[in-house]
XYZ file of C-alpha atoms in Angstrom:
768
model
C 91.039 146.992 -34.792
C 94.219 144.943 -34.869
C 97.749 144.585 -33.726
C 100.307 146.972 -35.147
C 100.949 146.361 -38.795
C 97.852 144.207 -39.284
C 94.575 144.925 -40.960
C 91.234 144.642 -39.244
C 90.657 141.118 -37.928
C 87.016 140.923 -36.860
C 84.031 140.538 -39.167
C 82.619 143.939 -38.253
C 86.008 145.640 -38.587
C 86.676 144.044 -41.977
C 83.166 144.881 -43.216
C 83.500 148.487 -42.042
C 86.952 148.837 -43.601
C 85.791 147.449 -46.957
C 82.666 149.643 -46.964
C 84.676 152.773 -46.178
C 87.027 152.026 -49.086
C 84.214 151.070 -51.502
C 81.546 153.370 -50.174
C 79.522 153.874 -53.359
C 79.579 150.143 -54.028
C 78.426 149.405 -50.466
C 75.556 151.901 -50.693
C 74.605 150.629 -54.145
C 74.593 146.999 -53.008
C 72.388 147.853 -50.030
C 69.883 149.807 -52.132
C 69.860 147.008 -54.707
C 69.280 144.439 -51.969
C 66.315 146.391 -50.555
C 64.779 146.916 -54.021
C 65.249 143.266 -55.065
C 63.849 141.969 -51.754
C 60.767 144.179 -52.108
C 60.341 143.270 -55.785
C 60.657 139.524 -55.238
C 58.351 139.708 -52.244
C 55.732 141.583 -54.244
C 55.993 139.078 -57.102
C 55.822 136.057 -54.795
C 52.878 137.344 -52.747
C 52.420 136.575 -49.081
C 50.895 133.396 -47.703
C 49.122 133.957 -44.408
C 48.626 131.475 -41.595
C 45.482 129.399 -42.105
C 43.074 128.736 -39.278
C 43.990 125.056 -39.449
C 47.643 125.965 -38.836
C 47.006 128.216 -35.866
C 46.819 125.390 -33.348
C 47.642 121.741 -33.165
C 45.256 119.334 -31.439
C 41.504 119.200 -31.862
C 40.942 122.779 -32.989
C 43.467 122.416 -35.807
C 42.114 118.965 -36.708
C 38.560 120.323 -36.964
C 39.629 123.187 -39.189
C 41.618 120.834 -41.447
C 38.544 118.632 -41.929
C 36.535 121.699 -42.959
C 39.259 122.959 -45.306
C 39.893 119.534 -46.871
C 36.174 119.154 -47.490
C 36.176 122.491 -49.292
C 33.589 123.893 -46.912
C 33.465 127.583 -46.229
C 31.127 128.096 -43.350
C 29.273 131.363 -43.806
C 29.618 133.926 -41.055
C 26.596 133.691 -38.798
C 24.923 136.790 -37.385
C 22.163 137.228 -34.831
C 19.853 140.081 -33.938
C 18.885 140.206 -30.286
C 15.336 141.393 -29.626
C 14.955 142.004 -25.895
C 12.120 143.512 -23.889
C 13.305 146.411 -21.744
C 10.417 146.066 -19.294
C 9.308 142.905 -17.488
C 5.710 143.130 -18.616
C 6.633 142.507 -22.264
C 7.422 138.989 -23.517
C 7.898 137.298 -26.848
C 4.147 136.598 -26.969
C 3.275 140.300 -27.027
C 2.037 141.617 -30.421
C 4.584 144.422 -30.387
C 7.406 141.915 -29.810
C 6.200 139.732 -32.695
C 5.861 142.793 -34.891
C 9.442 143.854 -34.106
C 10.798 140.371 -34.905
C 8.955 140.403 -38.248
C 10.347 143.874 -38.972
C 13.901 142.633 -38.308
C 13.431 139.585 -40.571
C 12.059 141.806 -43.349
C 14.735 144.544 -42.941
C 17.766 142.266 -43.064
C 16.269 140.232 -45.914
C 15.769 143.346 -48.060
C 19.478 144.221 -47.883
C 20.324 141.362 -50.230
C 23.426 140.644 -48.147
C 22.049 137.761 -46.066
C 20.808 134.200 -46.450
C 18.967 131.640 -44.332
C 17.094 134.202 -42.238
C 15.370 132.323 -39.392
C 12.680 133.681 -37.090
C 12.947 132.739 -33.397
C 9.346 131.537 -33.590
C 10.461 128.914 -36.110
C 13.829 127.958 -34.592
C 12.879 128.179 -30.923
C 15.632 130.689 -30.079
C 13.573 132.325 -27.340
C 14.972 132.654 -23.831
C 13.481 130.772 -20.886
C 12.076 133.963 -19.376
C 10.456 134.811 -22.722
C 11.932 138.313 -22.777
C 14.679 137.726 -25.385
C 14.767 136.224 -28.845
C 17.356 135.783 -31.611
C 16.811 136.298 -35.322
C 19.561 134.335 -37.068
C 21.005 134.555 -40.580
C 24.232 134.157 -42.562
C 26.226 136.778 -44.456
C 26.485 135.955 -48.162
C 29.849 135.614 -49.907
C 33.400 134.996 -48.781
C 33.446 134.621 -44.978
C 36.929 136.160 -44.819
C 35.575 139.502 -46.040
C 32.141 139.398 -44.414
C 32.928 142.342 -42.129
C 33.393 144.503 -45.241
C 29.850 143.747 -46.455
C 27.870 143.801 -43.223
C 27.354 147.564 -42.856
C 23.988 147.730 -44.745
C 22.664 144.971 -42.482
C 23.806 146.835 -39.347
C 22.100 149.988 -40.635
C 18.887 148.081 -41.370
C 18.816 146.690 -37.814
C 19.508 150.174 -36.405
C 16.502 151.468 -38.367
C 14.233 148.905 -36.707
C 15.668 149.797 -33.278
C 14.728 153.456 -33.776
C 11.124 152.458 -34.339
C 10.872 150.296 -31.200
C 13.427 151.911 -28.882
C 10.833 152.802 -26.222
C 10.099 149.179 -25.273
C 12.655 146.927 -26.976
C 16.406 146.603 -27.384
C 17.258 145.467 -30.903
C 20.962 144.921 -31.608
C 23.053 142.848 -33.992
C 25.968 140.635 -33.006
C 28.113 138.103 -34.817
C 31.487 137.555 -36.379
C 31.010 140.093 -39.165
C 29.437 142.874 -37.076
C 32.013 142.470 -34.294
C 34.838 142.483 -36.834
C 33.590 145.702 -38.405
C 32.977 147.382 -35.052
C 36.458 146.577 -33.782
C 38.107 147.568 -37.053
C 36.312 150.908 -37.012
C 37.043 151.540 -33.348
C 40.614 150.294 -33.067
C 41.983 149.567 -36.544
C 42.850 153.191 -37.281
C 44.017 153.587 -33.687
C 46.528 150.765 -34.105
C 47.752 151.939 -37.513
C 48.201 155.457 -36.165
C 50.328 154.074 -33.317
C 52.574 152.293 -35.812
C 52.898 155.438 -37.931
C 53.605 157.590 -34.859
C 56.595 155.441 -33.887
C 58.841 156.811 -36.683
C 58.366 160.571 -36.007
C 58.703 159.960 -32.258
C 62.017 158.149 -32.802
C 63.208 160.879 -35.169
C 62.357 163.623 -32.692
C 64.267 161.942 -29.868
C 67.272 161.325 -32.124
C 67.230 164.983 -33.157
C 67.452 165.959 -29.497
C 70.179 163.375 -28.886
C 72.400 164.437 -31.795
C 71.383 168.050 -32.318
C 71.792 167.581 -36.083
C 69.192 166.570 -38.663
C 71.460 164.398 -40.844
C 72.803 162.446 -37.861
C 69.232 161.940 -36.609
C 67.950 160.784 -39.997
C 70.602 158.079 -40.477
C 69.303 155.649 -37.790
C 65.695 156.087 -38.920
C 66.666 155.598 -42.572
C 68.599 152.437 -41.761
C 65.711 151.035 -39.683
C 63.124 151.818 -42.375
C 65.156 150.265 -45.189
C 65.736 147.173 -43.036
C 61.978 146.963 -42.418
C 61.182 147.375 -46.129
C 63.682 144.679 -47.122
C 62.355 142.330 -44.444
C 58.778 142.881 -45.625
C 59.819 141.528 -49.024
C 61.746 138.637 -47.477
C 58.734 137.762 -45.312
C 56.596 137.338 -48.428
C 59.158 134.957 -49.938
C 59.634 132.979 -46.727
C 55.865 132.817 -46.160
C 55.646 130.086 -48.792
C 57.526 127.877 -46.312
C 56.442 129.471 -43.015
C 53.147 131.386 -43.377
C 53.096 134.925 -41.963
C 50.385 137.132 -40.457
C 49.410 140.748 -39.786
C 50.527 140.314 -36.176
C 53.964 139.248 -37.396
C 54.060 142.442 -39.503
C 53.404 144.622 -36.463
C 55.952 142.838 -34.265
C 58.533 142.992 -37.062
C 57.983 146.751 -37.389
C 58.395 147.303 -33.646
C 61.506 145.140 -33.335
C 62.996 146.446 -36.576
C 62.593 150.049 -35.534
C 64.010 149.346 -32.076
C 67.146 147.431 -33.110
C 67.694 149.341 -36.355
C 67.823 152.656 -34.532
C 69.825 151.176 -31.638
C 72.531 149.649 -33.817
C 72.980 152.778 -35.887
C 72.980 154.875 -32.734
C 75.736 152.755 -31.155
C 77.900 152.996 -34.282
C 77.317 156.665 -34.983
C 77.864 157.750 -31.381
C 81.226 155.943 -31.203
C 82.371 157.445 -34.504
C 81.374 160.903 -33.304
C 83.090 160.369 -29.974
C 86.376 159.428 -31.641
C 86.200 162.476 -33.904
C 85.505 164.682 -30.895
C 88.644 163.213 -29.330
C 90.660 164.678 -32.223
C 90.940 161.705 -34.544
C 90.489 162.084 -38.278
C 87.270 160.681 -39.799
C 88.955 157.584 -41.277
C 90.552 156.603 -37.958
C 87.347 157.344 -36.047
C 85.435 155.124 -38.445
C 87.932 152.257 -38.091
C 87.697 152.394 -34.298
C 83.879 152.515 -34.438
C 83.831 149.512 -36.784
C 86.081 147.429 -34.534
C 84.307 148.333 -31.287
C 80.655 149.281 -31.745
C 80.531 147.217 -34.923
C 81.625 144.119 -33.017
C 79.134 144.849 -30.217
C 76.380 145.121 -32.850
C 77.285 141.725 -34.322
C 77.381 140.063 -30.886
C 74.118 141.728 -29.883
C 72.435 140.957 -33.201
C 73.308 137.278 -33.095
C 72.106 137.078 -29.480
C 68.816 138.787 -30.329
C 68.329 136.451 -33.309
C 68.842 133.449 -31.026
C 66.267 134.828 -28.582
C 63.739 135.424 -31.364
C 64.363 131.895 -32.677
C 62.981 130.653 -29.367
C 59.469 131.412 -30.676
C 59.936 128.695 -33.295
C 59.767 126.101 -30.504
C 56.246 127.029 -29.407
C 54.534 124.945 -32.085
C 52.107 127.864 -32.557
C 51.999 129.148 -36.129
C 51.389 132.756 -35.044
C 54.378 132.719 -32.701
C 56.546 131.014 -35.309
C 55.636 133.729 -37.799
C 56.470 136.464 -35.265
C 59.745 134.795 -34.324
C 60.923 134.323 -37.893
C 59.898 137.841 -38.928
C 61.690 139.361 -35.910
C 64.771 137.231 -36.498
C 64.977 138.352 -40.132
C 64.593 142.063 -39.426
C 67.270 141.921 -36.699
C 69.658 140.110 -39.062
C 69.006 142.611 -41.865
C 69.449 145.608 -39.529
C 72.655 144.098 -38.132
C 74.137 143.544 -41.604
C 73.138 147.052 -42.683
C 74.716 148.588 -39.588
C 78.153 147.079 -40.244
C 78.122 147.557 -44.036
C 76.141 150.440 -45.482
C 76.381 152.622 -42.368
C 80.213 152.886 -42.457
C 79.966 153.689 -46.157
C 77.448 156.487 -45.501
C 79.553 157.898 -42.661
C 82.618 157.816 -44.912
C 80.712 159.616 -47.652
C 79.269 162.226 -45.315
C 82.344 162.861 -43.180
C 81.805 166.083 -41.231
C 78.616 166.677 -43.184
C 76.920 164.268 -40.771
C 76.653 167.391 -38.570
C 74.538 169.198 -41.186
C 71.176 170.567 -40.189
C 72.220 171.496 -36.684
C 69.582 172.687 -34.281
C 71.301 175.756 -32.768
C 70.002 175.550 -29.205
C 70.484 171.784 -28.922
C 73.900 171.933 -30.514
C 75.158 174.657 -28.143
C 73.967 172.651 -25.166
C 75.822 169.596 -26.388
C 79.010 171.522 -27.061
C 78.940 172.942 -23.557
C 78.075 169.705 -21.816
C 79.306 166.889 -24.005
C 77.123 163.929 -24.991
C 73.785 163.405 -23.355
C 74.228 166.248 -20.976
C 77.569 164.970 -19.844
C 81.005 166.434 -19.396
C 83.866 165.931 -21.757
C 86.525 163.607 -20.419
C 90.250 164.026 -20.660
C 90.326 161.942 -23.780
C 87.603 163.966 -25.372
C 84.959 161.332 -24.912
C 81.447 162.270 -23.955
C 80.667 161.306 -20.396
C 77.376 161.705 -18.583
C 77.647 163.842 -15.463
C 74.487 162.309 -14.022
C 75.602 158.703 -14.463
C 79.111 159.505 -13.257
C 77.596 160.831 -10.035
C 75.410 157.717 -9.694
C 78.324 155.442 -10.494
C 80.612 157.095 -7.958
C 78.111 156.233 -5.233
C 77.550 152.711 -6.539
C 81.267 151.916 -6.694
C 81.895 153.379 -3.249
C 79.331 151.010 -1.729
C 78.784 148.186 -4.240
C 77.351 145.750 -1.675
C 74.764 148.225 -0.440
C 73.892 149.202 -4.016
C 73.531 145.554 -5.015
C 71.283 144.695 -2.081
C 69.044 147.749 -2.534
C 68.682 147.469 -6.328
C 68.314 143.686 -6.439
C 65.946 143.750 -3.469
C 63.771 146.397 -5.101
C 63.552 144.461 -8.375
C 62.868 141.192 -6.546
C 60.059 142.900 -4.613
C 58.600 144.243 -7.868
C 58.865 140.789 -9.468
C 57.298 138.925 -6.519
C 53.620 139.500 -7.485
C 54.317 137.686 -10.778
C 54.318 134.406 -8.805
C 50.526 134.676 -8.642
C 50.079 135.842 -12.242
C 46.710 134.816 -13.702
C 46.929 134.292 -17.464
C 43.924 133.730 -19.685
C 42.450 134.674 -23.030
C 40.646 137.913 -22.265
C 36.907 137.941 -22.716
C 35.268 140.595 -24.849
C 34.378 142.795 -21.884
C 37.914 142.463 -20.467
C 39.520 143.314 -23.805
C 37.314 146.276 -24.710
C 35.447 147.179 -21.516
C 32.060 148.862 -21.888
C 33.198 151.427 -24.443
C 31.436 149.672 -27.320
C 27.664 148.937 -27.358
C 28.311 145.557 -29.017
C 30.104 144.379 -25.872
C 26.903 144.937 -23.897
C 24.970 143.064 -26.582
C 27.405 140.164 -26.245
C 26.820 140.055 -22.480
C 23.028 140.145 -22.876
C 23.074 137.297 -25.415
C 25.191 135.164 -23.081
C 22.878 136.017 -20.196
C 19.711 135.025 -22.078
C 21.237 132.153 -24.088
C 24.199 130.781 -22.101
C 26.999 129.936 -24.493
C 24.989 131.121 -27.493
C 27.464 133.862 -28.373
C 30.412 131.435 -28.305
C 29.126 127.898 -28.916
C 31.291 124.819 -29.277
C 31.326 123.113 -32.658
C 31.766 119.389 -33.163
C 33.038 118.612 -36.668
C 32.001 115.027 -37.453
C 33.746 113.250 -40.329
C 32.744 109.732 -41.406
C 33.044 107.433 -44.407
C 29.279 107.737 -44.808
C 27.758 110.520 -42.766
C 24.256 109.128 -43.380
C 25.061 105.598 -42.221
C 22.650 104.440 -39.504
C 25.297 104.106 -36.721
C 26.584 107.614 -37.467
C 23.114 109.173 -37.537
C 22.272 107.427 -34.251
C 25.534 108.691 -32.673
C 24.724 112.258 -33.758
C 21.242 112.008 -32.244
C 22.655 110.540 -29.007
C 25.258 113.278 -28.833
C 22.592 115.994 -29.171
C 20.512 114.603 -26.335
C 23.432 113.772 -24.023
C 25.029 117.184 -24.508
C 21.969 118.619 -22.750
C 21.320 115.819 -20.261
C 24.972 115.847 -19.102
C 24.668 119.500 -18.126
C 27.220 120.683 -20.702
C 24.567 122.604 -22.662
C 21.047 123.916 -22.273
C 20.450 123.770 -26.014
C 19.380 124.214 -28.643
C 21.912 121.796 -30.174
C 21.807 122.197 -33.957
C 23.179 119.973 -36.724
C 24.119 120.907 -40.293
C 24.967 117.930 -42.523
C 27.031 118.164 -45.705
C 26.167 114.895 -47.455
C 28.560 115.256 -50.393
C 31.544 115.810 -48.108
C 30.417 113.290 -45.435
C 30.807 115.971 -42.781
C 28.371 117.185 -40.137
C 28.795 120.229 -37.901
C 27.062 120.204 -34.523
C 26.660 123.558 -32.741
C 26.500 123.280 -28.940
C 25.960 126.360 -26.721
C 28.076 125.760 -23.619
C 26.830 126.291 -20.083
C 28.990 129.048 -18.628
C 28.807 131.388 -21.580
C 31.368 134.157 -21.174
C 32.532 132.699 -17.846
C 35.663 130.997 -19.190
C 36.148 128.634 -16.234
C 32.574 127.337 -16.303
C 32.581 127.112 -20.097
C 35.782 125.056 -20.007
C 34.137 122.600 -17.590
C 31.278 122.217 -20.067
C 33.813 121.703 -22.846
C 35.544 119.001 -20.810
C 32.196 117.227 -20.349
C 31.677 117.185 -24.109
C 35.185 116.011 -24.911
C 35.760 113.539 -22.087
C 32.302 112.110 -21.416
C 29.662 112.817 -24.047
C 31.833 112.208 -27.114
C 33.354 108.868 -25.975
C 29.862 107.623 -25.040
C 28.475 108.436 -28.487
C 30.931 108.836 -31.363
C 33.542 106.778 -29.533
C 31.408 103.684 -30.101
C 31.340 104.092 -33.892
C 34.428 103.077 -35.837
C 35.848 105.340 -38.560
C 34.349 108.542 -37.127
C 36.351 111.643 -36.145
C 34.619 114.261 -33.986
C 37.046 116.996 -32.834
C 35.479 119.760 -30.748
C 36.360 123.322 -31.703
C 35.013 126.824 -31.118
C 36.145 129.904 -29.210
C 36.271 128.233 -25.781
C 38.061 125.165 -27.169
C 40.521 127.377 -29.040
C 41.273 129.377 -25.911
C 41.752 126.226 -23.813
C 43.994 124.509 -26.372
C 46.001 127.687 -26.932
C 46.661 128.092 -23.214
C 47.667 124.450 -22.885
C 50.060 124.747 -25.813
C 51.565 127.978 -24.453
C 52.165 126.329 -21.063
C 53.782 123.358 -22.770
C 56.057 125.629 -24.795
C 57.445 127.558 -21.814
C 60.129 125.036 -20.819
C 61.651 124.380 -24.282
C 61.583 128.065 -25.239
C 63.062 129.166 -21.914
C 65.789 126.505 -22.078
C 66.698 127.265 -25.687
C 66.942 131.040 -25.224
C 68.852 130.925 -21.929
C 71.304 128.171 -22.947
C 72.185 129.651 -26.319
C 72.409 133.211 -24.980
C 74.751 131.917 -22.269
C 76.948 130.145 -24.842
C 77.102 133.213 -27.075
C 78.115 135.471 -24.192
C 80.680 132.894 -23.070
C 82.263 132.705 -26.520
C 82.111 136.409 -27.335
C 83.498 137.654 -24.005
C 85.507 134.539 -23.079
C 84.382 134.851 -19.489
C 82.262 132.393 -17.543
C 81.436 135.101 -15.018
C 80.195 137.597 -17.614
C 78.030 134.905 -19.225
C 76.396 133.941 -15.907
C 75.821 137.502 -14.680
C 74.394 138.496 -18.077
C 71.741 135.792 -17.874
C 70.889 136.510 -14.224
C 70.533 140.265 -14.773
C 68.359 139.798 -17.840
C 66.104 137.354 -16.024
C 65.762 139.828 -13.165
C 64.732 142.525 -15.648
C 62.100 140.260 -17.235
C 60.831 139.223 -13.791
C 60.368 142.853 -12.789
C 58.381 143.497 -15.983
C 56.138 140.530 -15.149
C 55.632 141.926 -11.669
C 54.603 145.345 -12.984
C 52.111 143.743 -15.376
C 50.609 141.703 -12.542
C 50.429 144.664 -10.169
C 48.754 146.962 -12.707
C 46.525 144.732 -14.828
C 45.676 141.927 -12.412
C 45.620 143.671 -9.021
C 44.623 147.070 -10.406
C 47.254 149.222 -8.669
C 47.540 152.325 -10.818
C 45.278 150.739 -13.439
C 43.300 153.949 -13.823
C 46.457 155.726 -15.008
C 46.644 153.467 -18.068
C 42.934 152.796 -18.540
C 43.021 149.187 -17.362
C 40.392 149.063 -14.630
C 38.673 145.757 -14.057
C 40.813 143.579 -16.330
C 41.960 141.200 -13.592
C 44.213 139.016 -15.759
C 47.179 138.959 -18.133
C 46.473 137.801 -21.672
C 47.824 134.277 -22.024
C 50.316 134.787 -24.860
C 52.023 137.826 -23.355
C 54.437 136.331 -20.748
C 56.159 134.053 -23.267
C 56.189 136.780 -25.916
C 57.663 139.305 -23.485
C 60.315 136.867 -22.295
C 61.633 136.307 -25.807
C 61.439 139.951 -26.933
C 62.841 141.423 -23.722
C 65.623 138.890 -23.388
C 66.713 139.762 -26.894
C 66.399 143.546 -26.618
C 68.064 143.633 -23.179
C 71.187 142.162 -24.749
C 71.522 145.295 -26.890
C 72.472 147.448 -23.929
C 74.262 144.717 -22.031
C 76.595 143.751 -24.859
C 77.313 147.379 -25.688
C 78.179 148.353 -22.105
C 80.156 145.211 -21.257
C 82.059 145.445 -24.565
C 83.146 148.962 -23.647
C 84.201 147.836 -20.167
C 86.201 144.939 -21.576
C 87.781 147.198 -24.164
C 88.939 149.555 -21.413
C 90.224 146.589 -19.414
C 92.237 145.330 -22.383
C 93.781 148.786 -22.738
C 95.252 148.412 -19.262
C 92.754 150.043 -16.911
C 91.909 148.460 -13.577
C 88.537 146.738 -13.390
C 86.941 149.607 -11.468
C 88.338 152.220 -13.832
C 87.146 150.127 -16.762
C 83.656 149.917 -15.244
C 83.534 153.668 -14.743
C 84.811 154.373 -18.236
C 82.479 151.845 -19.859
C 79.314 152.955 -18.098
C 79.738 156.727 -18.265
C 80.858 156.781 -21.902
C 77.953 154.591 -23.005
C 75.340 156.250 -20.804
C 74.392 158.807 -23.445
C 73.764 156.310 -26.213
C 72.036 153.796 -23.911
C 69.817 156.561 -22.545
C 68.933 157.805 -26.031
C 68.212 154.285 -27.274
C 66.126 153.485 -24.192
C 64.117 156.701 -24.444
C 63.258 155.855 -28.057
C 62.189 152.318 -27.170
C 60.176 153.420 -24.140
C 58.447 156.146 -26.162
C 57.568 153.789 -29.031
C 56.329 151.032 -26.740
C 54.420 153.536 -24.611
C 52.431 154.518 -27.711
C 51.006 151.004 -27.766
C 50.288 151.331 -24.057
C 47.798 154.091 -24.919
C 45.668 151.909 -27.213
C 42.204 150.845 -26.133
C 42.685 147.094 -26.597
C 43.916 145.656 -23.314
C 46.189 143.113 -25.013
C 48.049 145.903 -26.853
C 48.043 148.043 -23.734
C 49.589 145.220 -21.693
C 52.224 144.608 -24.348
C 53.151 148.295 -24.536
C 53.323 148.791 -20.762
C 55.302 145.570 -20.244
C 57.875 146.392 -22.913
C 58.248 150.030 -21.887
C 58.628 149.195 -18.180
C 61.200 146.472 -18.843
C 63.342 148.635 -21.135
C 63.258 151.488 -18.620
C 64.317 149.177 -15.779
C 66.990 147.593 -17.948
C 68.580 150.875 -19.043
C 68.582 152.411 -15.567
C 68.631 150.042 -12.588
C 70.223 147.079 -14.363
C 72.887 148.839 -16.474
C 73.444 151.850 -14.220
C 73.434 150.220 -10.776
C 73.335 146.406 -10.686
C 75.820 145.694 -13.470
C 78.564 148.003 -12.145
C 77.921 146.899 -8.537
C 78.207 143.212 -9.432
C 81.289 143.751 -11.592
C 82.943 145.885 -8.895
C 82.396 143.165 -6.286
C 83.707 140.462 -8.602
C 86.698 142.590 -9.648
C 89.224 140.432 -11.527
C 86.894 137.443 -11.233
C 84.795 139.109 -13.964
C 87.270 137.720 -16.488
C 87.373 134.166 -15.119
C 87.567 131.548 -17.851
C 88.448 127.990 -16.755
C 91.306 126.257 -18.514
C 89.132 123.213 -19.163
C 87.040 125.404 -21.494
C 90.066 126.546 -23.504
C 89.042 124.237 -26.380
C 86.118 126.558 -27.148
C 86.625 128.868 -30.147
C 88.049 132.286 -29.269
C 85.744 134.989 -30.618
C 87.524 137.813 -28.797
C 90.397 138.014 -31.300
C 88.888 141.009 -33.074
C 88.747 143.321 -30.060
C 90.166 146.778 -30.433
C 93.619 147.778 -29.304
C 94.414 151.023 -27.579
C 93.477 153.813 -30.020
C 96.141 155.377 -32.173
C 98.090 157.981 -30.283
C 99.904 157.740 -26.963
C 99.402 154.133 -25.874
C 98.974 152.895 -22.377
C 101.697 150.661 -21.078
C 100.410 147.088 -21.062
C 101.724 144.616 -18.555
C 100.649 141.644 -20.600
C 99.361 139.965 -17.464
C 95.734 139.176 -16.966
C 93.695 139.888 -13.852
C 94.591 138.010 -10.721
C 92.639 134.974 -9.752
C 91.792 133.934 -13.325
C 92.694 130.787 -15.158
C 93.341 132.756 -18.321
C 94.482 136.248 -19.232
C 92.788 139.213 -20.787
C 95.008 139.551 -23.858
C 97.244 142.579 -24.015
C 97.398 144.510 -27.265
C 100.491 146.077 -28.728
């Protein structure tokens, strides 16, 4: 709002005022924007992250050599033939017959090439009880999983014939991709689709009216659709990915619903207080609208932290999240006021009788109606009364409890989850993977050395390749067989090296280090003009972890520093800025602790289906920090804005705290319930990485909306009292972004003293 006789001063207030006056134009512009963004995105097409862009370092270098050479390595598959009793070996006639049957069956499908018998390639285990039939899937390797089904069926037919004495099972990139897509692809899509009806159902309970419940969902969905189009356009400069799509949907739904909920609840509250729709809308624009802008910018800054990781997947997720938050924020302060102006009292249409009666009797969110007509939560008023009576005790208990929960995170073990950790023993292919690694250590996940030379057939290069093959085994890094495929025209050779350690990540990484640090320098290092980066699953995991660890400090510093500066400028209080950062870090720490307790130490793991995982997936802590730090600011900015607004209107700090917390409790609770419910859906998925993400996000949001906002924030602010508004004079040169704060609402005004809180270097401005 503004001073008497002035128009709206803040961006949100001006945008809301213009939209209310030009409501059809505002709605039309928004619809046009969404349609144009989708149309341009569809026309431009999306560019996805290439394998060579996923990581820097050796893995990325190896993939770039392959791509630049125009090589498309076919997807390799293997069929394990294993004797189920100790008396049978590869020399037995029945074993040989089964191998021949496998070779014949897969060859007849017409989908494979380069079928190799273990009796020709030597892929027979040392104990003689296991053998591998190897072949490649024809066609584009990117779509191999879509063409592998006839091969899987052919292998299954051979297994039926020999199931009494032999285990015959297929494994490889294509078969694993198809198995996981079939088992979890629909599961994941269903979780994404379930998020919208879950959010709608909770909003219907919160508002008791269908139209009011549909508005937040409609805004979130249109923001997501527009961002999908923008992502396609931007992908030509920053490639995107399917993971970025999923994260964008989650974040877009969360903030889109939250922002609309904040705005709509304030507008409803002002109308319930007796104000006409136009006045209620102006107040909502100047208060909740401003909080949305502050929150949105803060969330965007947090999401931008992912751009500093140097990881293409994280950069895609960060940019996609940043865009959807910005679009949802703009929509909330433009098209939403226009829709509310158009609907007026019709926003109450589609009332659910039972829910509506309950709300009319009890106010918002089960609360009681205050003297000013505002909805106040009875539950949170009761909690707050106790907190404010004993703020020190409340602070010690709440902070101590969260610190205790966060403490186990100090020993957090992060790693790329192995196949059995990620999927457990629910899928037969996981058991096949374990058996292959047991019989042929490292065979399921070999290292690859991509050798590039001016002349790959030059004598020094050929000698270095031969030396590398022999030393890879003699050094103890591999037990063989070490295979070489040479591409003469491209002057590239690819050496496949099964690593000792197999699925044991620690042992496999030691073998990888031997190859990189000892074997390679002693062979290829002596030949000038030769590049020999080592890649593969183990190398990718190691390099990814190293890059994640290296990104922690710059990402952490960027997010914390810029969030601090934004809070400092938007609330013009050094104290508020510091406490905001500390409380958010405490919330994130508690989420880390819960993840460690459940997934690493196994406490309560059976409740979420996470037995035996023993580790946190390596990318999750950094991802959670950025997402949670951003989303936590939603509630924090909204609650603190309401407290400051009450303080500006002349209330004492404690009265302002009470007013701010109890009048926002309903909307914060509703928003938190939606987020927790949506994130909890992902906690029910079978993949442990998705389960960990869902549990971590849900736990953090729950802690943030209850202990942090309902206990710690009011306790800290009560103890600080007037020091909450401390702003040193030496910082007075900073721009003042508080000029657009709302005055006392129209009607009987409180008497303002014009003096700021005691003990501050500046004043909280009085409004007239």
